[in-house]
PDB file of C-alpha atoms and ligand atoms in Angstrom:
ATOM      1  CA  MET A   1       0.000   0.000   0.000  1.00  0.00           C
ATOM      2  CA  GLN A   2       1.663   3.211  -1.100  1.00  0.00           C
ATOM      3  CA  GLN A   3      -0.758   5.924  -0.096  1.00  0.00           C
ATOM      4  CA  SER A   4       0.123   8.530   2.505  1.00  0.00           C
ATOM      5  CA  LEU A   5      -1.900  11.250   4.164  1.00  0.00           C
ATOM      6  CA  PHE A   6      -0.522  13.772   1.698  1.00  0.00           C
ATOM      7  CA  ASP A   7      -1.025  11.756  -1.455  1.00  0.00           C
ATOM      8  CA  THR A   8      -4.496  12.928  -2.438  1.00  0.00           C
ATOM      9  CA  GLY A   9      -5.904  13.382  -5.911  1.00  0.00           C
ATOM     10  CA  VAL A  10      -9.009  15.499  -5.588  1.00  0.00           C
ATOM     11  CA  ILE A  11     -11.060  15.765  -8.793  1.00  0.00           C
ATOM     12  CA  THR A  12     -12.978  18.989  -8.918  1.00  0.00           C
ATOM     13  CA  LEU A  13     -16.545  18.606 -10.187  1.00  0.00           C
ATOM     14  CA  PRO A  14     -19.566  20.595  -8.981  1.00  0.00           C
ATOM     15  CA  GLN A  15     -21.609  18.915  -6.244  1.00  0.00           C
ATOM     16  CA  ALA A  16     -19.215  15.967  -6.059  1.00  0.00           C
ATOM     17  CA  GLU A  17     -16.406  14.783  -3.811  1.00  0.00           C
ATOM     18  CA  LEU A  18     -13.991  12.561  -5.674  1.00  0.00           C
ATOM     19  CA  ASP A  19     -10.504  11.575  -4.618  1.00  0.00           C
ATOM     20  CA  TYR A  20      -8.527   9.442  -7.081  1.00  0.00           C
ATOM     21  CA  ARG A  21      -5.352   7.669  -5.931  1.00  0.00           C
ATOM     22  CA  PRO A  22      -3.765   5.877  -8.895  1.00  0.00           C
ATOM     23  CA  ASP A  23      -0.935   4.346  -6.827  1.00  0.00           C
ATOM     24  CA  PHE A  24      -3.007   2.963  -3.965  1.00  0.00           C
ATOM     25  CA  LEU A  25      -1.635  -0.575  -4.517  1.00  0.00           C
ATOM     26  CA  ASP A  26       1.851  -1.400  -5.780  1.00  0.00           C
ATOM     27  CA  GLN A  27       2.045  -3.378  -9.031  1.00  0.00           C
ATOM     28  CA  CYS A  28       2.888  -6.659  -7.349  1.00  0.00           C
ATOM     29  CA  SER A  29      -0.004  -6.512  -4.839  1.00  0.00           C
ATOM     30  CA  ALA A  30      -2.427  -5.441  -7.558  1.00  0.00           C
ATOM     31  CA  ASP A  31      -1.342  -8.314  -9.864  1.00  0.00           C
ATOM     32  CA  GLY A  32      -1.683 -10.833  -7.020  1.00  0.00           C
ATOM     33  CA  LEU A  33      -5.107  -9.579  -5.933  1.00  0.00           C
ATOM     34  CA  LEU A  34      -6.457  -9.638  -9.482  1.00  0.00           C
ATOM     35  CA  ARG A  35      -5.482 -13.303  -9.825  1.00  0.00           C
ATOM     36  CA  CYS A  36      -6.679 -14.180  -6.341  1.00  0.00           C
ATOM     37  CA  PHE A  37     -10.110 -12.517  -6.673  1.00  0.00           C
ATOM     38  CA  ARG A  38     -10.691 -13.870 -10.170  1.00  0.00           C
ATOM     39  CA  ASP A  39      -9.933 -17.411  -9.020  1.00  0.00           C
ATOM     40  CA  SER A  40     -11.512 -17.454  -5.574  1.00  0.00           C
ATOM     41  CA  LEU A  41     -14.533 -15.152  -5.269  1.00  0.00           C
ATOM     42  CA  ALA A  42     -18.068 -16.565  -5.478  1.00  0.00           C
ATOM     43  CA  TRP A  43     -18.841 -15.101  -8.900  1.00  0.00           C
ATOM     44  CA  ARG A  44     -22.416 -15.226 -10.077  1.00  0.00           C
ATOM     45  CA  GLN A  45     -24.198 -14.467 -13.313  1.00  0.00           C
ATOM     46  CA  ASP A  46     -27.303 -12.639 -12.175  1.00  0.00           C
ATOM     47  CA  HIS A  47     -30.352 -11.644 -14.176  1.00  0.00           C
ATOM     48  CA  ILE A  48     -32.557  -8.581 -13.888  1.00  0.00           C
ATOM     49  CA  LYS A  49     -35.889  -7.596 -15.392  1.00  0.00           C
ATOM     50  CA  LEU A  50     -35.565  -4.812 -17.935  1.00  0.00           C
ATOM     51  CA  TYR A  51     -38.726  -3.512 -19.631  1.00  0.00           C
ATOM     52  CA  GLY A  52     -40.520  -6.745 -18.696  1.00  0.00           C
ATOM     53  CA  LYS A  53     -37.787  -8.998 -20.111  1.00  0.00           C
ATOM     54  CA  VAL A  54     -35.337 -11.097 -18.074  1.00  0.00           C
ATOM     55  CA  VAL A  55     -31.783 -10.246 -19.170  1.00  0.00           C
ATOM     56  CA  LYS A  56     -28.309 -11.272 -18.046  1.00  0.00           C
ATOM     57  CA  ILE A  57     -26.363  -8.598 -16.174  1.00  0.00           C
ATOM     58  CA  PRO A  58     -23.437  -7.834 -18.532  1.00  0.00           C
ATOM     59  CA  ARG A  59     -20.706  -8.833 -16.041  1.00  0.00           C
ATOM     60  CA  LEU A  60     -20.224 -11.259 -13.139  1.00  0.00           C
ATOM     61  CA  GLN A  61     -20.682 -10.104  -9.563  1.00  0.00           C
ATOM     62  CA  ALA A  62     -20.110 -11.199  -5.986  1.00  0.00           C
ATOM     63  CA  TRP A  63     -21.301  -9.714  -2.698  1.00  0.00           C
ATOM     64  CA  TYR A  64     -19.349 -10.076   0.559  1.00  0.00           C
ATOM     65  CA  GLY A  65     -20.092  -8.527   3.923  1.00  0.00           C
ATOM     66  CA  ASP A  66     -20.932  -8.780   7.596  1.00  0.00           C
ATOM     67  CA  ALA A  67     -23.991 -10.845   8.509  1.00  0.00           C
ATOM     68  CA  GLY A  68     -27.194  -8.986   7.672  1.00  0.00           C
ATOM     69  CA  THR A  69     -25.777  -6.747   4.945  1.00  0.00           C
ATOM     70  CA  GLN A  70     -27.935  -7.291   1.896  1.00  0.00           C
ATOM     71  CA  TYR A  71     -27.396  -5.866  -1.549  1.00  0.00           C
ATOM     72  CA  ARG A  72     -30.527  -4.709  -3.400  1.00  0.00           C
ATOM     73  CA  TYR A  73     -30.303  -3.694  -7.008  1.00  0.00           C
ATOM     74  CA  SER A  74     -32.947  -3.664  -9.771  1.00  0.00           C
ATOM     75  CA  GLY A  75     -35.238  -6.088  -7.957  1.00  0.00           C
ATOM     76  CA  LEU A  76     -32.342  -8.399  -7.063  1.00  0.00           C
ATOM     77  CA  THR A  77     -31.379  -9.143  -3.450  1.00  0.00           C
ATOM     78  CA  LEU A  78     -28.032 -10.768  -2.628  1.00  0.00           C
ATOM     79  CA  SER A  79     -27.084 -12.185   0.786  1.00  0.00           C
ATOM     80  CA  PRO A  80     -23.448 -11.737   1.763  1.00  0.00           C
ATOM     81  CA  GLU A  81     -20.715 -14.325   1.471  1.00  0.00           C
ATOM     82  CA  HIS A  82     -18.229 -14.471   4.380  1.00  0.00           C
ATOM     83  CA  TRP A  83     -15.164 -12.218   4.115  1.00  0.00           C
ATOM     84  CA  THR A  84     -12.038 -13.842   2.699  1.00  0.00           C
ATOM     85  CA  ALA A  85      -8.627 -12.988   4.198  1.00  0.00           C
ATOM     86  CA  GLU A  86      -7.642 -10.969   1.108  1.00  0.00           C
ATOM     87  CA  LEU A  87     -10.916  -9.024   1.009  1.00  0.00           C
ATOM     88  CA  SER A  88     -10.621  -8.233   4.742  1.00  0.00           C
ATOM     89  CA  ALA A  89      -7.070  -6.962   4.279  1.00  0.00           C
ATOM     90  CA  LEU A  90      -8.108  -4.751   1.363  1.00  0.00           C
ATOM     91  CA  LYS A  91     -11.106  -3.494   3.350  1.00  0.00           C
ATOM     92  CA  LEU A  92      -8.757  -2.466   6.168  1.00  0.00           C
ATOM     93  CA  ALA A  93      -6.492  -0.596   3.739  1.00  0.00           C
ATOM     94  CA  CYS A  94      -9.550   1.241   2.337  1.00  0.00           C
ATOM     95  CA  GLU A  95     -10.777   2.058   5.843  1.00  0.00           C
ATOM     96  CA  GLN A  96      -7.387   3.572   6.664  1.00  0.00           C
ATOM     97  CA  ALA A  97      -7.370   5.580   3.416  1.00  0.00           C
ATOM     98  CA  CYS A  98     -10.927   6.859   3.932  1.00  0.00           C
ATOM     99  CA  GLY A  99     -10.995   7.219   7.722  1.00  0.00           C
ATOM    100  CA  GLN A 100     -14.238   5.304   7.911  1.00  0.00           C
ATOM    101  CA  ARG A 101     -15.572   1.767   8.403  1.00  0.00           C
ATOM    102  CA  PHE A 102     -16.993  -0.475   5.694  1.00  0.00           C
ATOM    103  CA  ASN A 103     -19.065  -3.620   6.233  1.00  0.00           C
ATOM    104  CA  ALA A 104     -19.683  -4.904   2.704  1.00  0.00           C
ATOM    105  CA  VAL A 105     -18.176  -5.003  -0.764  1.00  0.00           C
ATOM    106  CA  LEU A 106     -19.620  -5.475  -4.225  1.00  0.00           C
ATOM    107  CA  ALA A 107     -17.189  -7.113  -6.647  1.00  0.00           C
ATOM    108  CA  ASN A 108     -17.717  -6.789 -10.397  1.00  0.00           C
ATOM    109  CA  TRP A 109     -15.785  -8.782 -12.985  1.00  0.00           C
ATOM    110  CA  TYR A 110     -15.751  -7.270 -16.478  1.00  0.00           C
ATOM    111  CA  ARG A 111     -14.514 -10.213 -18.539  1.00  0.00           C
ATOM    112  CA  SER A 112     -13.879  -8.168 -21.702  1.00  0.00           C
ATOM    113  CA  GLY A 113     -14.804  -4.865 -23.344  1.00  0.00           C
ATOM    114  CA  ASP A 114     -18.252  -6.359 -23.907  1.00  0.00           C
ATOM    115  CA  ASP A 115     -19.036  -6.269 -20.186  1.00  0.00           C
ATOM    116  CA  SER A 116     -20.339  -2.998 -18.779  1.00  0.00           C
ATOM    117  CA  MET A 117     -22.366  -1.250 -16.089  1.00  0.00           C
ATOM    118  CA  GLY A 118     -25.272   1.066 -16.940  1.00  0.00           C
ATOM    119  CA  TRP A 119     -25.806   4.583 -15.607  1.00  0.00           C
ATOM    120  CA  HIS A 120     -26.720   4.554 -11.929  1.00  0.00           C
ATOM    121  CA  SER A 121     -26.089   6.233  -8.574  1.00  0.00           C
ATOM    122  CA  ASP A 122     -25.175   4.311  -5.459  1.00  0.00           C
ATOM    123  CA  ASP A 123     -28.069   5.859  -3.581  1.00  0.00           C
ATOM    124  CA  GLU A 124     -30.012   2.929  -2.128  1.00  0.00           C
ATOM    125  CA  PRO A 125     -31.598   3.892   1.230  1.00  0.00           C
ATOM    126  CA  GLU A 126     -29.456   1.356   3.153  1.00  0.00           C
ATOM    127  CA  LEU A 127     -26.318   3.344   2.172  1.00  0.00           C
ATOM    128  CA  GLY A 128     -27.602   6.363   4.088  1.00  0.00           C
ATOM    129  CA  ARG A 129     -27.136  10.014   3.166  1.00  0.00           C
ATOM    130  CA  ASN A 130     -23.909  11.059   1.413  1.00  0.00           C
ATOM    131  CA  PRO A 131     -22.283   7.602   1.482  1.00  0.00           C
ATOM    132  CA  VAL A 132     -18.531   7.129   1.291  1.00  0.00           C
ATOM    133  CA  ILE A 133     -17.717   4.481  -1.333  1.00  0.00           C
ATOM    134  CA  ALA A 134     -14.192   3.168  -1.831  1.00  0.00           C
ATOM    135  CA  SER A 135     -13.662   1.718  -5.310  1.00  0.00           C
ATOM    136  CA  VAL A 136     -10.564  -0.383  -6.022  1.00  0.00           C
ATOM    137  CA  SER A 137      -9.759  -1.274  -9.641  1.00  0.00           C
ATOM    138  CA  LEU A 138      -7.658  -4.226 -10.815  1.00  0.00           C
ATOM    139  CA  GLY A 139      -6.814  -5.271 -14.370  1.00  0.00           C
ATOM    140  CA  VAL A 140      -7.201  -3.369 -17.622  1.00  0.00           C
ATOM    141  CA  CYS A 141      -7.953   0.337 -17.462  1.00  0.00           C
ATOM    142  CA  ARG A 142     -11.644   1.132 -18.063  1.00  0.00           C
ATOM    143  CA  ASN A 143     -13.299   4.548 -18.148  1.00  0.00           C
ATOM    144  CA  LEU A 144     -15.709   5.467 -15.391  1.00  0.00           C
ATOM    145  CA  ASP A 145     -18.092   8.066 -16.856  1.00  0.00           C
ATOM    146  CA  PHE A 146     -19.898  10.592 -14.700  1.00  0.00           C
ATOM    147  CA  ARG A 147     -23.040  12.477 -15.749  1.00  0.00           C
ATOM    148  CA  HIS A 148     -24.622  15.282 -13.704  1.00  0.00           C
ATOM    149  CA  LYS A 149     -28.330  14.627 -13.119  1.00  0.00           C
ATOM    150  CA  GLY A 150     -29.300  18.295 -13.499  1.00  0.00           C
ATOM    151  CA  THR A 151     -26.971  19.841 -16.078  1.00  0.00           C
ATOM    152  CA  GLY A 152     -25.947  16.761 -18.053  1.00  0.00           C
ATOM    153  CA  GLN A 153     -22.252  17.687 -17.597  1.00  0.00           C
ATOM    154  CA  THR A 154     -20.043  14.655 -18.164  1.00  0.00           C
ATOM    155  CA  HIS A 155     -16.604  13.673 -16.964  1.00  0.00           C
ATOM    156  CA  ARG A 156     -14.544  10.627 -17.944  1.00  0.00           C
ATOM    157  CA  LEU A 157     -12.159   9.103 -15.416  1.00  0.00           C
ATOM    158  CA  PRO A 158      -9.870   6.226 -16.543  1.00  0.00           C
ATOM    159  CA  LEU A 159      -9.396   3.846 -13.590  1.00  0.00           C
ATOM    160  CA  GLN A 160      -5.958   2.243 -13.508  1.00  0.00           C
ATOM    161  CA  HIS A 161      -4.803  -1.125 -12.201  1.00  0.00           C
ATOM    162  CA  GLY A 162      -4.260  -0.789  -8.436  1.00  0.00           C
ATOM    163  CA  SER A 163      -6.081   2.531  -8.085  1.00  0.00           C
ATOM    164  CA  LEU A 164      -8.510   3.719  -5.422  1.00  0.00           C
ATOM    165  CA  LEU A 165     -11.369   6.136  -6.114  1.00  0.00           C
ATOM    166  CA  ILE A 166     -13.196   7.552  -3.095  1.00  0.00           C
ATOM    167  CA  MET A 167     -16.667   8.918  -3.833  1.00  0.00           C
ATOM    168  CA  SER A 168     -18.247  10.833  -0.974  1.00  0.00           C
ATOM    169  CA  GLY A 169     -20.332  13.865   0.055  1.00  0.00           C
ATOM    170  CA  PRO A 170     -23.208  14.683  -2.314  1.00  0.00           C
ATOM    171  CA  THR A 171     -21.731  12.781  -5.299  1.00  0.00           C
ATOM    172  CA  GLN A 172     -24.450  10.106  -5.448  1.00  0.00           C
ATOM    173  CA  SER A 173     -27.281  12.647  -5.082  1.00  0.00           C
ATOM    174  CA  HIS A 174     -26.155  14.725  -8.053  1.00  0.00           C
ATOM    175  CA  TRP A 175     -24.275  12.408 -10.393  1.00  0.00           C
ATOM    176  CA  GLN A 176     -24.723   9.065 -12.101  1.00  0.00           C
ATOM    177  CA  HIS A 177     -21.809   6.914 -13.147  1.00  0.00           C
ATOM    178  CA  GLY A 178     -21.295   3.921 -15.412  1.00  0.00           C
ATOM    179  CA  ILE A 179     -18.801   1.825 -17.375  1.00  0.00           C
ATOM    180  CA  ALA A 180     -19.515   1.802 -21.120  1.00  0.00           C
ATOM    181  CA  LYS A 181     -18.801  -1.156 -23.377  1.00  0.00           C
ATOM    182  CA  THR A 182     -15.797  -0.701 -25.612  1.00  0.00           C
ATOM    183  CA  ARG A 183     -15.081  -2.178 -29.063  1.00  0.00           C
ATOM    184  CA  ARG A 184     -11.349  -2.217 -28.333  1.00  0.00           C
ATOM    185  CA  VAL A 185     -10.236  -5.781 -27.729  1.00  0.00           C
ATOM    186  CA  ILE A 186      -9.211  -5.644 -24.124  1.00  0.00           C
ATOM    187  CA  GLY A 187      -8.659  -7.961 -21.207  1.00  0.00           C
ATOM    188  CA  GLU A 188     -10.398  -8.346 -17.917  1.00  0.00           C
ATOM    189  CA  ARG A 189     -10.964  -6.029 -15.010  1.00  0.00           C
ATOM    190  CA  ILE A 190     -12.228  -6.511 -11.466  1.00  0.00           C
ATOM    191  CA  ASN A 191     -13.655  -3.632  -9.466  1.00  0.00           C
ATOM    192  CA  LEU A 192     -14.487  -3.709  -5.770  1.00  0.00           C
ATOM    193  CA  THR A 193     -16.699  -1.077  -4.143  1.00  0.00           C
ATOM    194  CA  PHE A 194     -16.500  -1.083  -0.343  1.00  0.00           C
ATOM    195  CA  ARG A 195     -19.613   0.296   1.318  1.00  0.00           C
ATOM    196  CA  TYR A 196     -21.202   0.770   4.727  1.00  0.00           C
ATOM    197  CA  ILE A 197     -24.703  -0.728   4.814  1.00  0.00           C
ATOM    198  CA  TYR A 198     -27.119   0.327   7.577  1.00  0.00           C
ATOM    199  CA  CYS A 199     -29.026  -2.797   8.554  1.00  0.00           C
TER     200      CYS A 199
HETATM  201  O1  AKG B  15     -16.589  -0.831 -12.136  1.00  0.00           O
HETATM  202  C1  AKG B  15     -16.609   0.309 -11.673  1.00  0.00           C
HETATM  203  O2  AKG B  15     -15.616   1.038 -11.619  1.00  0.00           O
HETATM  204  C2  AKG B  15     -17.925   0.866 -11.173  1.00  0.00           C
HETATM  205  C3  AKG B  15     -18.603   0.002 -10.177  1.00  0.00           C
HETATM  206  C4  AKG B  15     -19.838   0.631  -9.621  1.00  0.00           C
HETATM  207  O3  AKG B  15     -20.243   1.680 -10.008  1.00  0.00           O
HETATM  208  C5  AKG B  15     -20.576  -0.058  -8.556  1.00  0.00           C
HETATM  209  O4  AKG B  15     -20.187  -1.163  -8.144  1.00  0.00           O
HETATM  210  O5  AKG B  15     -21.581   0.492  -8.096  1.00  0.00           O
HETATM  211 FE1  FE2 B  16     -21.727   2.485  -8.658  1.00  0.00          FE
END
């Protein structure tokens, strides 16, 4: 872990609090965690209902957390798997970087440029007001796009292997974010968003 108290990367957008730390993990730790999470997490192919049709979510996901932390998303409810040693260690590093506790993590595995995540805000009631979300990226660089709900302003943030993005304050109230598909032939990426769920 390479971050220090002075190594901050604030991104200035209206009505958002974003702090991007590209060097959160050293190369060797990031490589090891990518392999470890890909091979050992309880990946699932979930389905959601979209305009009355059941469709595959365009990525694999896994939900880990303390007992009682449930993940609700588009009519889907996931119960948490038990923390693994590697996830717990990464959670601790995120807690130290953010100065706050987390009790759950959503892992997303984008197997290729064909996998994506649609526009959304992490604003479910169980996250509380102005949630702090710590997002760790491993694998190929993908763009996280932001779109302001009122003005339509957009901002593109490439998320590097081993980076940490902290979203906090009013970000989720005023902005949506998503990962677009890309036609470039690219490899895989795993993203982990650590959250605090009120339950
Ligand atoms: O893959 C990413 O960087 C975004 C993940 C995300 O927005 C989420 O898990 O809510
Ligand atoms: Fe999100």
